[in-house]
Structure formats: structure tokens, C-alpha cells
Amino acid sequence: MKDQPKRIAVLTSGGDAPGMNAALRAVVRASVFYGAECYAVHQGYQGLIDNEFELMNARSVKNIINKGGTIIKSARCLEFRTPEGRKQAYENIKKSEIDALVVIGGDGSFTGAVIFNEEFEFPIIGIPGTIDNDIFGTSHTIGYDTALNTAVEAIDKIRDTASSHNRLFFVEVMGRDAGFIALNAGVGAGAEEILIPEEDLGLDRMLESLKKSRRTGKSSSIVVVAEGDKSGKNVYELAKYVEDNLPEYDVRVSILGHMQRGGSPSCFDRVLASRLGVKSVELLLDGKTNLMVGLKDNEVISSSISEAIKGGHSINQELLRVSDIMTT
Ligand code: F6P
């Protein structure tokens, strides 16, 4: 049995997500609790290549559980996609006598971690941190719940002006190629129509639904559009399409953008991040590797990180049906 890791490194990689700091805090404090040292790597994989390690103690992570973003910075590191970049990272890790790595990020970051492990047999555990919730093997990623609430609050505000002016608003939300934010924030904010990548409902159906809204006396409407929507039109083109086909509608567009990535994490995300952070350290100390921690039926679980990348995601059909019924 390999020796228990004595020095654990942790990094945040890819798009930042509210709750990443809470996960960092949990990894550091669990390491200290179990008698291991914990090194933060600044700027994600770039920090591994640039040798940016910082020894953390329990106080290093004070007062960050409520902070959005990541205090150790993140990056989308192209250099780590090269064998030379990963080799440099490994040499720096060896120089600092680091024994294991916790990667907080999304499927792109996990892909890098799996290749790194294959090349150097270096112990890694992944913590799913992305607002997109598009990772197989967990019901929730860190940051998703907060992003949902941010989107719903913004749409509620847009609803106020839409109803004041009897307007139709197209609201674009993030999610990359997944429709979780759009579908859940759409239902949560009472949107009349929701366009997601997983279901190409067709523009005619959208027009019919908007006509029906008017017939049933609705003077204002909200259409939530996932940025990865497959209608073949961007949100401005969708708005123009409706203006051309339903001239009775006064149409506006609002793109929520990066505000969905920020803000103080929700209680759900803080607790999720704390639980996953502790579990990731316990798995490493138990000699485990190549796993992703996650949530299933509110239980903390671990599953193959390779599967998490390959697994893809499926949209909740029941929720789609509910959103249909709710637009009655
Ligand atoms: O993956 C998180 C995310 O915010 C996606 O929802 C979005 O498509 C993308 O990152 C934006 O990336 P960037 O911050 O590099 O513009």
C-alpha cells in the first residue's frame, strides 16, 4: 500500500464558480485536520507550470466561505494541454514534494487531470465546480445553485419592466452546451418559453406559444434562452424573428452574462463545497485516485473521473413537461 499523502496540493481551474472558495477552505482544513500539509496552487494549472505554490494553514482560508470567485485565481491554461507543459508541472510538483492533487473545476479541467495522471501516475481527485451543472456523476456542481438564484433574481427584475411596458424579453443565460440553468431558472421565474440545447423545439412552436400567450390575455412575456440553444439563431436573431413574424410584440433582449458566475455562494453551495472538499481529502488519504466527488440523493459519493468527462448529461424531462404546463 502506497504511503499516505503528506502534502496535498489544491487548485481551481476553468470558469470560476461561487463556492470554489468554500471548497478550497474545506480541502485546506481537512488536510490540516488529518495532519497533512496543504499547498494552494495559484492560477490553476498555469500555477503548476509557473511553480506558484503557497503553503496554507487553517487560518489562510478564514472569512472566504461567503466569497464568490476564487482567492487562488483560476485560468484556462492552454500550456497544460501540451506534453511539455505537463512535464514542467510534474517537475515542479516533485521539487515541492507534493504527493497528491485536488482539482476544483469542470470537465475541461478534469480532462487535463486524467491525462496528467495517465502520464505520471500522480494521485488526483476532482471536485465539480462549474455553474453549468453539466458533469456526469453528480446531481449538483458547486456554483450551480447560486447561479440559478442569480438568474432568477435578474429575470424577476426584467419581468417588472416587461410587464410595465407590455413587452416581450429574450433573456440569454449561461450554461455552455447544457440547458440546466435555462430550464430551472426559466421555470423558477415563470418564463413563457424556454429554449435549451437538449431539445430543439422549433421556432414555429415558439411563435405558436407566444400567440397563445396573447390570446390568453398575457400582455408581457419572458423567453429564457440557453446560450448553447440549437435554434441556429442567436438571441438577437431570435428577437428579430419574432418582431418580423409577430409585429404586435415590442421585443427586447437581455444577456445576463458573467454576473451568473459571481456573487456570494448560496448556503446550498457552501455546504456542498464543504462536504465535497472534506471527502476529496479523505479519499486521497485512503490511497484513492482518479475519482470525482459528487452528490447523489443528497449523499456524498465518488465516481470515476474519466466517466464524469465522458458521461455527458441528460435534461430532466419531467421539468420540461412542468414548464410546458406552467405556460398555460
Ligand atoms: O463554464 C462556465 C461558463 O461560464 C459557461 O457558462 C460559459 O459558456 C463560459 O464559461 C464563458 O467562458 P469565459 O468566461 O471564458 O468567457
Tab-separated table of C-alpha atoms and ligand atoms in Angstrom:
chain	number	residue	atom	x	y	z
A	1	MET	CA	0.000	0.000	0.000
A	2	LYS	CA	1.444	3.380	-1.091
A	3	ASP	CA	2.312	5.793	1.720
A	4	GLN	CA	-0.432	8.165	2.755
A	5	PRO	CA	-0.024	11.571	1.066
A	6	LYS	CA	1.701	14.039	3.394
A	7	ARG	CA	1.486	17.038	1.077
A	8	ILE	CA	-1.705	17.753	-0.852
A	9	ALA	CA	-1.963	20.490	-3.469
A	10	VAL	CA	-5.251	22.127	-4.484
A	11	LEU	CA	-6.136	24.329	-7.445
A	12	THR	CA	-9.146	25.971	-9.065
A	13	SER	CA	-9.294	25.729	-12.853
A	14	GLY	CA	-11.504	26.868	-15.744
A	15	GLY	CA	-14.511	29.153	-15.282
A	16	ASP	CA	-14.768	30.282	-11.671
A	17	ALA	CA	-17.929	29.389	-9.741
A	18	PRO	CA	-19.435	30.641	-6.449
A	19	GLY	CA	-18.430	28.143	-3.781
A	20	MET	CA	-14.949	27.433	-5.092
A	21	ASN	CA	-13.550	29.306	-2.066
A	22	ALA	CA	-15.673	27.191	0.273
A	23	ALA	CA	-14.270	24.053	-1.384
A	24	LEU	CA	-10.712	25.386	-1.073
A	25	ARG	CA	-11.357	26.119	2.605
A	26	ALA	CA	-12.639	22.577	3.164
A	27	VAL	CA	-9.660	20.950	1.407
A	28	VAL	CA	-7.187	23.023	3.446
A	29	ARG	CA	-8.923	22.463	6.785
A	30	ALA	CA	-9.481	18.748	6.207
A	31	SER	CA	-5.804	18.340	5.279
A	32	VAL	CA	-4.742	20.119	8.468
A	33	PHE	CA	-7.298	18.127	10.494
A	34	TYR	CA	-5.799	14.837	9.267
A	35	GLY	CA	-2.227	16.011	9.769
A	36	ALA	CA	-1.288	16.592	6.120
A	37	GLU	CA	0.177	19.787	4.650
A	38	CYS	CA	-1.848	21.624	2.013
A	39	TYR	CA	-0.399	23.783	-0.758
A	40	ALA	CA	-2.584	26.080	-2.818
A	41	VAL	CA	-1.599	26.430	-6.477
A	42	HIS	CA	-2.322	29.903	-7.859
A	43	GLN	CA	-3.933	30.401	-11.279
A	44	GLY	CA	-4.932	26.788	-11.838
A	45	TYR	CA	-2.718	24.581	-13.999
A	46	GLN	CA	-0.722	27.664	-15.031
A	47	GLY	CA	0.486	27.875	-11.430
A	48	LEU	CA	1.690	24.269	-11.591
A	49	ILE	CA	3.778	25.190	-14.645
A	50	ASP	CA	4.958	28.511	-13.149
A	51	ASN	CA	5.691	26.910	-9.757
A	52	GLU	CA	3.212	29.060	-7.804
A	53	PHE	CA	2.697	27.018	-4.645
A	54	GLU	CA	1.637	28.521	-1.302
A	55	LEU	CA	1.632	26.561	1.972
A	56	MET	CA	-1.773	27.055	3.578
A	57	ASN	CA	-2.853	26.692	7.198
A	58	ALA	CA	-6.313	26.700	8.757
A	59	ARG	CA	-6.257	30.480	9.109
A	60	SER	CA	-5.209	31.035	5.498
A	61	VAL	CA	-8.786	30.302	4.493
A	62	LYS	CA	-10.606	32.349	7.087
A	63	ASN	CA	-13.514	34.532	6.013
A	64	ILE	CA	-13.760	33.129	2.493
A	65	ILE	CA	-16.695	30.688	2.763
A	66	ASN	CA	-19.068	33.523	1.805
A	67	LYS	CA	-16.933	34.919	-1.022
A	68	GLY	CA	-17.634	34.383	-4.714
A	69	GLY	CA	-14.841	33.721	-7.204
A	70	THR	CA	-11.599	32.023	-6.129
A	71	ILE	CA	-8.921	33.673	-3.949
A	72	ILE	CA	-6.222	31.492	-5.555
A	73	LYS	CA	-7.316	32.584	-9.052
A	74	SER	CA	-8.144	30.334	-11.980
A	75	ALA	CA	-7.203	30.094	-15.635
A	76	ARG	CA	-7.998	28.214	-18.841
A	77	CYS	CA	-4.409	27.010	-19.282
A	78	LEU	CA	-3.567	26.096	-22.897
A	79	GLU	CA	0.045	25.257	-21.969
A	80	PHE	CA	-1.149	22.381	-19.763
A	81	ARG	CA	-2.673	20.836	-22.878
A	82	THR	CA	0.888	20.234	-24.129
A	83	PRO	CA	3.138	17.333	-23.007
A	84	GLU	CA	5.887	19.884	-22.324
A	85	GLY	CA	3.619	21.931	-20.090
A	86	ARG	CA	2.509	18.895	-18.109
A	87	LYS	CA	6.101	17.686	-17.778
A	88	GLN	CA	7.129	21.078	-16.347
A	89	ALA	CA	4.183	20.898	-13.950
A	90	TYR	CA	5.224	17.424	-12.801
A	91	GLU	CA	8.827	18.520	-12.224
A	92	ASN	CA	7.619	21.431	-10.080
A	93	ILE	CA	5.351	19.120	-8.113
A	94	LYS	CA	8.230	16.733	-7.479
A	95	LYS	CA	10.515	19.616	-6.482
A	96	SER	CA	7.960	20.671	-3.848
A	97	GLU	CA	7.475	17.046	-2.760
A	98	ILE	CA	3.746	17.225	-3.346
A	99	ASP	CA	2.091	13.785	-3.135
A	100	ALA	CA	-1.420	14.378	-4.459
A	101	LEU	CA	-3.640	16.957	-6.184
A	102	VAL	CA	-7.218	18.148	-5.765
A	103	VAL	CA	-8.643	19.827	-8.880
A	104	ILE	CA	-11.700	22.072	-8.418
A	105	GLY	CA	-13.205	22.716	-11.850
A	106	GLY	CA	-15.304	21.465	-14.766
A	107	ASP	CA	-14.964	18.816	-17.434
A	108	GLY	CA	-12.150	20.637	-19.239
A	109	SER	CA	-10.084	20.738	-16.055
A	110	PHE	CA	-10.875	17.095	-15.331
A	111	THR	CA	-9.709	16.120	-18.810
A	112	GLY	CA	-6.326	17.691	-18.031
A	113	ALA	CA	-6.182	15.898	-14.683
A	114	VAL	CA	-6.900	12.484	-16.217
A	115	ILE	CA	-4.167	12.904	-18.861
A	116	PHE	CA	-1.719	14.111	-16.166
A	117	ASN	CA	-2.488	11.034	-14.091
A	118	GLU	CA	-2.066	8.728	-17.081
A	119	GLU	CA	1.320	10.278	-17.879
A	120	PHE	CA	2.758	10.459	-14.336
A	121	GLU	CA	0.554	8.138	-12.242
A	122	PHE	CA	0.030	11.097	-9.917
A	123	PRO	CA	-2.908	10.832	-7.453
A	124	ILE	CA	-5.758	13.215	-8.302
A	125	ILE	CA	-9.290	13.827	-7.077
A	126	GLY	CA	-11.748	16.130	-8.858
A	127	ILE	CA	-14.297	18.410	-7.207
A	128	PRO	CA	-17.034	19.524	-9.673
A	129	GLY	CA	-17.003	23.323	-9.633
A	130	THR	CA	-18.862	24.981	-12.531
A	131	ILE	CA	-22.121	26.930	-12.810
A	132	ASP	CA	-23.135	24.811	-15.866
A	133	ASN	CA	-24.028	21.666	-13.855
A	134	ASP	CA	-23.005	19.657	-16.930
A	135	ILE	CA	-20.907	16.984	-15.228
A	136	PHE	CA	-21.937	13.329	-15.189
A	137	GLY	CA	-21.858	11.610	-11.805
A	138	THR	CA	-23.234	14.401	-9.633
A	139	SER	CA	-26.697	15.918	-9.317
A	140	HIS	CA	-25.174	19.300	-8.475
A	141	THR	CA	-21.917	21.058	-9.290
A	142	ILE	CA	-20.584	23.750	-6.980
A	143	GLY	CA	-21.851	27.161	-8.121
A	144	TYR	CA	-24.932	25.925	-9.996
A	145	ASP	CA	-27.422	26.702	-7.203
A	146	THR	CA	-26.020	30.207	-6.736
A	147	ALA	CA	-26.043	30.901	-10.495
A	148	LEU	CA	-29.663	29.745	-10.643
A	149	ASN	CA	-30.698	32.165	-7.927
A	150	THR	CA	-28.740	34.974	-9.566
A	151	ALA	CA	-30.514	34.296	-12.875
A	152	VAL	CA	-33.974	34.108	-11.262
A	153	GLU	CA	-33.411	37.379	-9.376
A	154	ALA	CA	-32.338	39.079	-12.613
A	155	ILE	CA	-35.302	37.695	-14.575
A	156	ASP	CA	-37.696	38.845	-11.829
A	157	LYS	CA	-36.309	42.356	-12.301
A	158	ILE	CA	-36.714	42.110	-16.068
A	159	ARG	CA	-40.265	40.873	-15.520
A	160	ASP	CA	-41.048	44.159	-13.716
A	161	THR	CA	-40.106	46.287	-16.721
A	162	ALA	CA	-41.571	43.806	-19.220
A	163	SER	CA	-44.980	43.949	-17.566
A	164	SER	CA	-44.764	47.735	-17.116
A	165	HIS	CA	-44.334	48.144	-20.891
A	166	ASN	CA	-46.227	45.059	-22.134
A	167	ARG	CA	-43.048	43.824	-23.712
A	168	LEU	CA	-41.518	40.500	-24.666
A	169	PHE	CA	-38.000	39.889	-23.368
A	170	PHE	CA	-35.497	37.335	-24.605
A	171	VAL	CA	-33.179	36.612	-21.685
A	172	GLU	CA	-29.981	34.695	-22.510
A	173	VAL	CA	-28.374	32.703	-19.699
A	174	MET	CA	-25.086	30.766	-19.485
A	175	GLY	CA	-24.598	27.027	-19.400
A	176	ARG	CA	-22.200	26.379	-22.316
A	177	ASP	CA	-23.779	23.338	-24.128
A	178	ALA	CA	-26.171	22.496	-21.298
A	179	GLY	CA	-29.643	23.808	-20.530
A	180	PHE	CA	-29.791	23.311	-16.748
A	181	ILE	CA	-29.592	27.000	-15.852
A	182	ALA	CA	-32.102	27.972	-18.564
A	183	LEU	CA	-34.629	25.257	-17.709
A	184	ASN	CA	-34.531	25.635	-13.933
A	185	ALA	CA	-34.266	29.435	-13.867
A	186	GLY	CA	-36.949	29.565	-16.569
A	187	VAL	CA	-39.392	27.512	-14.510
A	188	GLY	CA	-38.354	29.354	-11.336
A	189	ALA	CA	-39.003	32.739	-12.936
A	190	GLY	CA	-42.234	31.677	-14.678
A	191	ALA	CA	-40.907	32.125	-18.238
A	192	GLU	CA	-43.414	31.700	-21.069
A	193	GLU	CA	-40.916	29.811	-23.205
A	194	ILE	CA	-37.546	28.167	-22.535
A	195	LEU	CA	-35.064	27.292	-25.291
A	196	ILE	CA	-32.383	24.741	-24.415
A	197	PRO	CA	-29.672	22.853	-26.400
A	198	GLU	CA	-31.039	19.446	-25.399
A	199	GLU	CA	-34.435	19.985	-27.042
A	200	ASP	CA	-34.851	21.703	-30.458
A	201	LEU	CA	-38.464	22.713	-30.017
A	202	GLY	CA	-38.510	24.617	-33.298
A	203	LEU	CA	-39.229	28.318	-33.910
A	204	ASP	CA	-42.786	27.691	-35.119
A	205	ARG	CA	-43.652	26.192	-31.796
A	206	MET	CA	-42.219	29.264	-30.056
A	207	LEU	CA	-44.329	31.545	-32.252
A	208	GLU	CA	-47.434	29.453	-31.524
A	209	SER	CA	-46.771	29.582	-27.808
A	210	LEU	CA	-46.352	33.393	-27.909
A	211	LYS	CA	-49.539	33.783	-29.953
A	212	LYS	CA	-51.347	31.614	-27.392
A	213	SER	CA	-49.973	33.783	-24.567
A	214	ARG	CA	-51.519	36.834	-26.246
A	215	ARG	CA	-54.803	35.027	-26.846
A	216	THR	CA	-54.985	34.068	-23.162
A	217	GLY	CA	-54.540	37.726	-22.187
A	218	LYS	CA	-50.837	37.886	-21.320
A	219	SER	CA	-49.547	41.396	-22.044
A	220	SER	CA	-45.876	40.652	-21.359
A	221	SER	CA	-43.694	37.584	-21.798
A	222	ILE	CA	-40.251	36.250	-20.995
A	223	VAL	CA	-38.401	33.755	-23.167
A	224	VAL	CA	-35.333	32.264	-21.479
A	225	VAL	CA	-32.656	31.169	-23.958
A	226	ALA	CA	-29.681	28.986	-23.072
A	227	GLU	CA	-26.508	30.338	-24.709
A	228	GLY	CA	-25.997	26.891	-26.298
A	229	ASP	CA	-29.531	26.777	-27.745
A	230	LYS	CA	-29.697	24.887	-31.077
A	231	SER	CA	-32.265	27.029	-32.896
A	232	GLY	CA	-29.477	28.220	-35.183
A	233	LYS	CA	-30.222	31.835	-34.273
A	234	ASN	CA	-28.509	33.902	-31.613
A	235	VAL	CA	-30.690	35.744	-29.129
A	236	TYR	CA	-30.771	38.947	-31.201
A	237	GLU	CA	-31.768	36.992	-34.316
A	238	LEU	CA	-34.482	35.235	-32.313
A	239	ALA	CA	-35.832	38.631	-31.224
A	240	LYS	CA	-35.788	39.894	-34.820
A	241	TYR	CA	-37.527	36.719	-35.977
A	242	VAL	CA	-40.394	37.367	-33.550
A	243	GLU	CA	-40.544	41.088	-34.440
A	244	ASP	CA	-40.873	40.100	-38.117
A	245	ASN	CA	-43.490	37.401	-37.513
A	246	LEU	CA	-45.437	38.862	-34.582
A	247	PRO	CA	-45.304	42.641	-35.120
A	248	GLU	CA	-47.730	43.144	-32.237
A	249	TYR	CA	-44.855	42.307	-29.866
A	250	ASP	CA	-42.439	45.019	-28.600
A	251	VAL	CA	-39.275	42.931	-28.170
A	252	ARG	CA	-36.146	43.467	-26.089
A	253	VAL	CA	-33.045	41.343	-25.399
A	254	SER	CA	-31.123	40.929	-22.138
A	255	ILE	CA	-27.941	38.822	-21.860
A	256	LEU	CA	-27.160	38.056	-18.204
A	257	GLY	CA	-23.525	37.078	-18.926
A	258	HIS	CA	-20.803	36.818	-16.295
A	259	MET	CA	-22.882	38.109	-13.392
A	260	GLN	CA	-24.056	34.464	-13.223
A	261	ARG	CA	-20.505	33.462	-12.263
A	262	GLY	CA	-20.189	35.840	-9.342
A	263	GLY	CA	-21.788	36.680	-6.044
A	264	SER	CA	-21.761	35.218	-2.550
A	265	PRO	CA	-22.407	31.469	-2.737
A	266	SER	CA	-25.782	30.177	-1.558
A	267	CYS	CA	-25.992	28.121	1.628
A	268	PHE	CA	-26.554	25.050	-0.558
A	269	ASP	CA	-23.296	25.677	-2.455
A	270	ARG	CA	-21.327	26.420	0.730
A	271	VAL	CA	-22.457	23.185	2.371
A	272	LEU	CA	-21.971	21.156	-0.834
A	273	ALA	CA	-18.460	22.584	-1.283
A	274	SER	CA	-17.557	21.850	2.339
A	275	ARG	CA	-18.775	18.243	2.113
A	276	LEU	CA	-17.036	17.583	-1.227
A	277	GLY	CA	-13.824	19.244	-0.046
A	278	VAL	CA	-13.591	17.022	3.029
A	279	LYS	CA	-14.444	13.885	1.023
A	280	SER	CA	-11.756	14.611	-1.573
A	281	VAL	CA	-9.044	14.737	1.128
A	282	GLU	CA	-10.351	11.597	2.845
A	283	LEU	CA	-10.235	9.695	-0.463
A	284	LEU	CA	-6.628	10.762	-1.093
A	285	LEU	CA	-5.594	9.795	2.450
A	286	ASP	CA	-7.271	6.452	1.826
A	287	GLY	CA	-4.978	5.951	-1.151
A	288	LYS	CA	-7.706	6.547	-3.747
A	289	THR	CA	-7.134	8.326	-7.058
A	290	ASN	CA	-8.841	9.169	-10.397
A	291	LEU	CA	-12.132	9.850	-8.710
A	292	MET	CA	-14.596	12.736	-8.718
A	293	VAL	CA	-16.611	13.507	-5.614
A	294	GLY	CA	-20.267	14.349	-6.114
A	295	LEU	CA	-23.794	14.351	-4.769
A	296	LYS	CA	-26.478	11.700	-5.364
A	297	ASP	CA	-29.766	11.802	-3.478
A	298	ASN	CA	-28.066	14.214	-1.070
A	299	GLU	CA	-25.386	11.602	-0.294
A	300	VAL	CA	-21.728	12.452	-0.986
A	301	ILE	CA	-20.390	9.837	-3.404
A	302	SER	CA	-17.318	9.292	-5.544
A	303	SER	CA	-17.189	8.031	-9.109
A	304	SER	CA	-14.658	7.579	-11.897
A	305	ILE	CA	-13.382	10.963	-13.099
A	306	SER	CA	-12.988	9.546	-16.625
A	307	GLU	CA	-16.676	8.622	-16.624
A	308	ALA	CA	-17.517	12.114	-15.393
A	309	ILE	CA	-15.899	13.544	-18.503
A	310	LYS	CA	-17.353	11.021	-20.955
A	311	GLY	CA	-20.740	10.639	-19.326
A	312	GLY	CA	-22.464	13.655	-20.775
A	313	HIS	CA	-25.673	14.837	-19.113
A	314	SER	CA	-29.412	14.410	-19.536
A	315	ILE	CA	-32.063	17.057	-19.026
A	316	ASN	CA	-34.963	16.421	-16.661
A	317	GLN	CA	-37.947	15.512	-18.901
A	318	GLU	CA	-40.405	15.905	-16.021
A	319	LEU	CA	-39.268	19.500	-15.570
A	320	LEU	CA	-39.693	20.130	-19.292
A	321	ARG	CA	-43.285	18.880	-19.004
A	322	VAL	CA	-43.836	21.092	-15.955
A	323	SER	CA	-42.519	24.139	-17.831
A	324	ASP	CA	-44.963	23.345	-20.660
A	325	ILE	CA	-47.910	23.103	-18.287
A	326	MET	CA	-46.879	26.263	-16.448
A	327	THR	CA	-47.160	28.371	-19.636
A	328	THR	CA	-50.914	27.624	-19.808
B	1	F6P	O1	-18.290	27.129	-17.884
B	1	F6P	C1	-18.713	28.259	-17.251
B	1	F6P	C2	-19.043	29.360	-18.246
B	1	F6P	O2	-19.451	30.479	-17.561
B	1	F6P	C3	-20.071	28.968	-19.301
B	1	F6P	O3	-21.388	29.022	-18.830
B	1	F6P	C4	-19.785	29.973	-20.386
B	1	F6P	O4	-20.154	29.473	-21.646
B	1	F6P	C5	-18.266	30.119	-20.314
B	1	F6P	O5	-17.873	29.674	-19.036
B	1	F6P	C6	-17.755	31.518	-20.519
B	1	F6P	O6	-16.376	31.434	-20.569
B	1	F6P	P1	-15.426	32.723	-20.400
B	1	F6P	O7	-15.509	33.194	-19.004
B	1	F6P	O8	-14.064	32.207	-20.755
B	1	F6P	O9	-15.934	33.749	-21.356
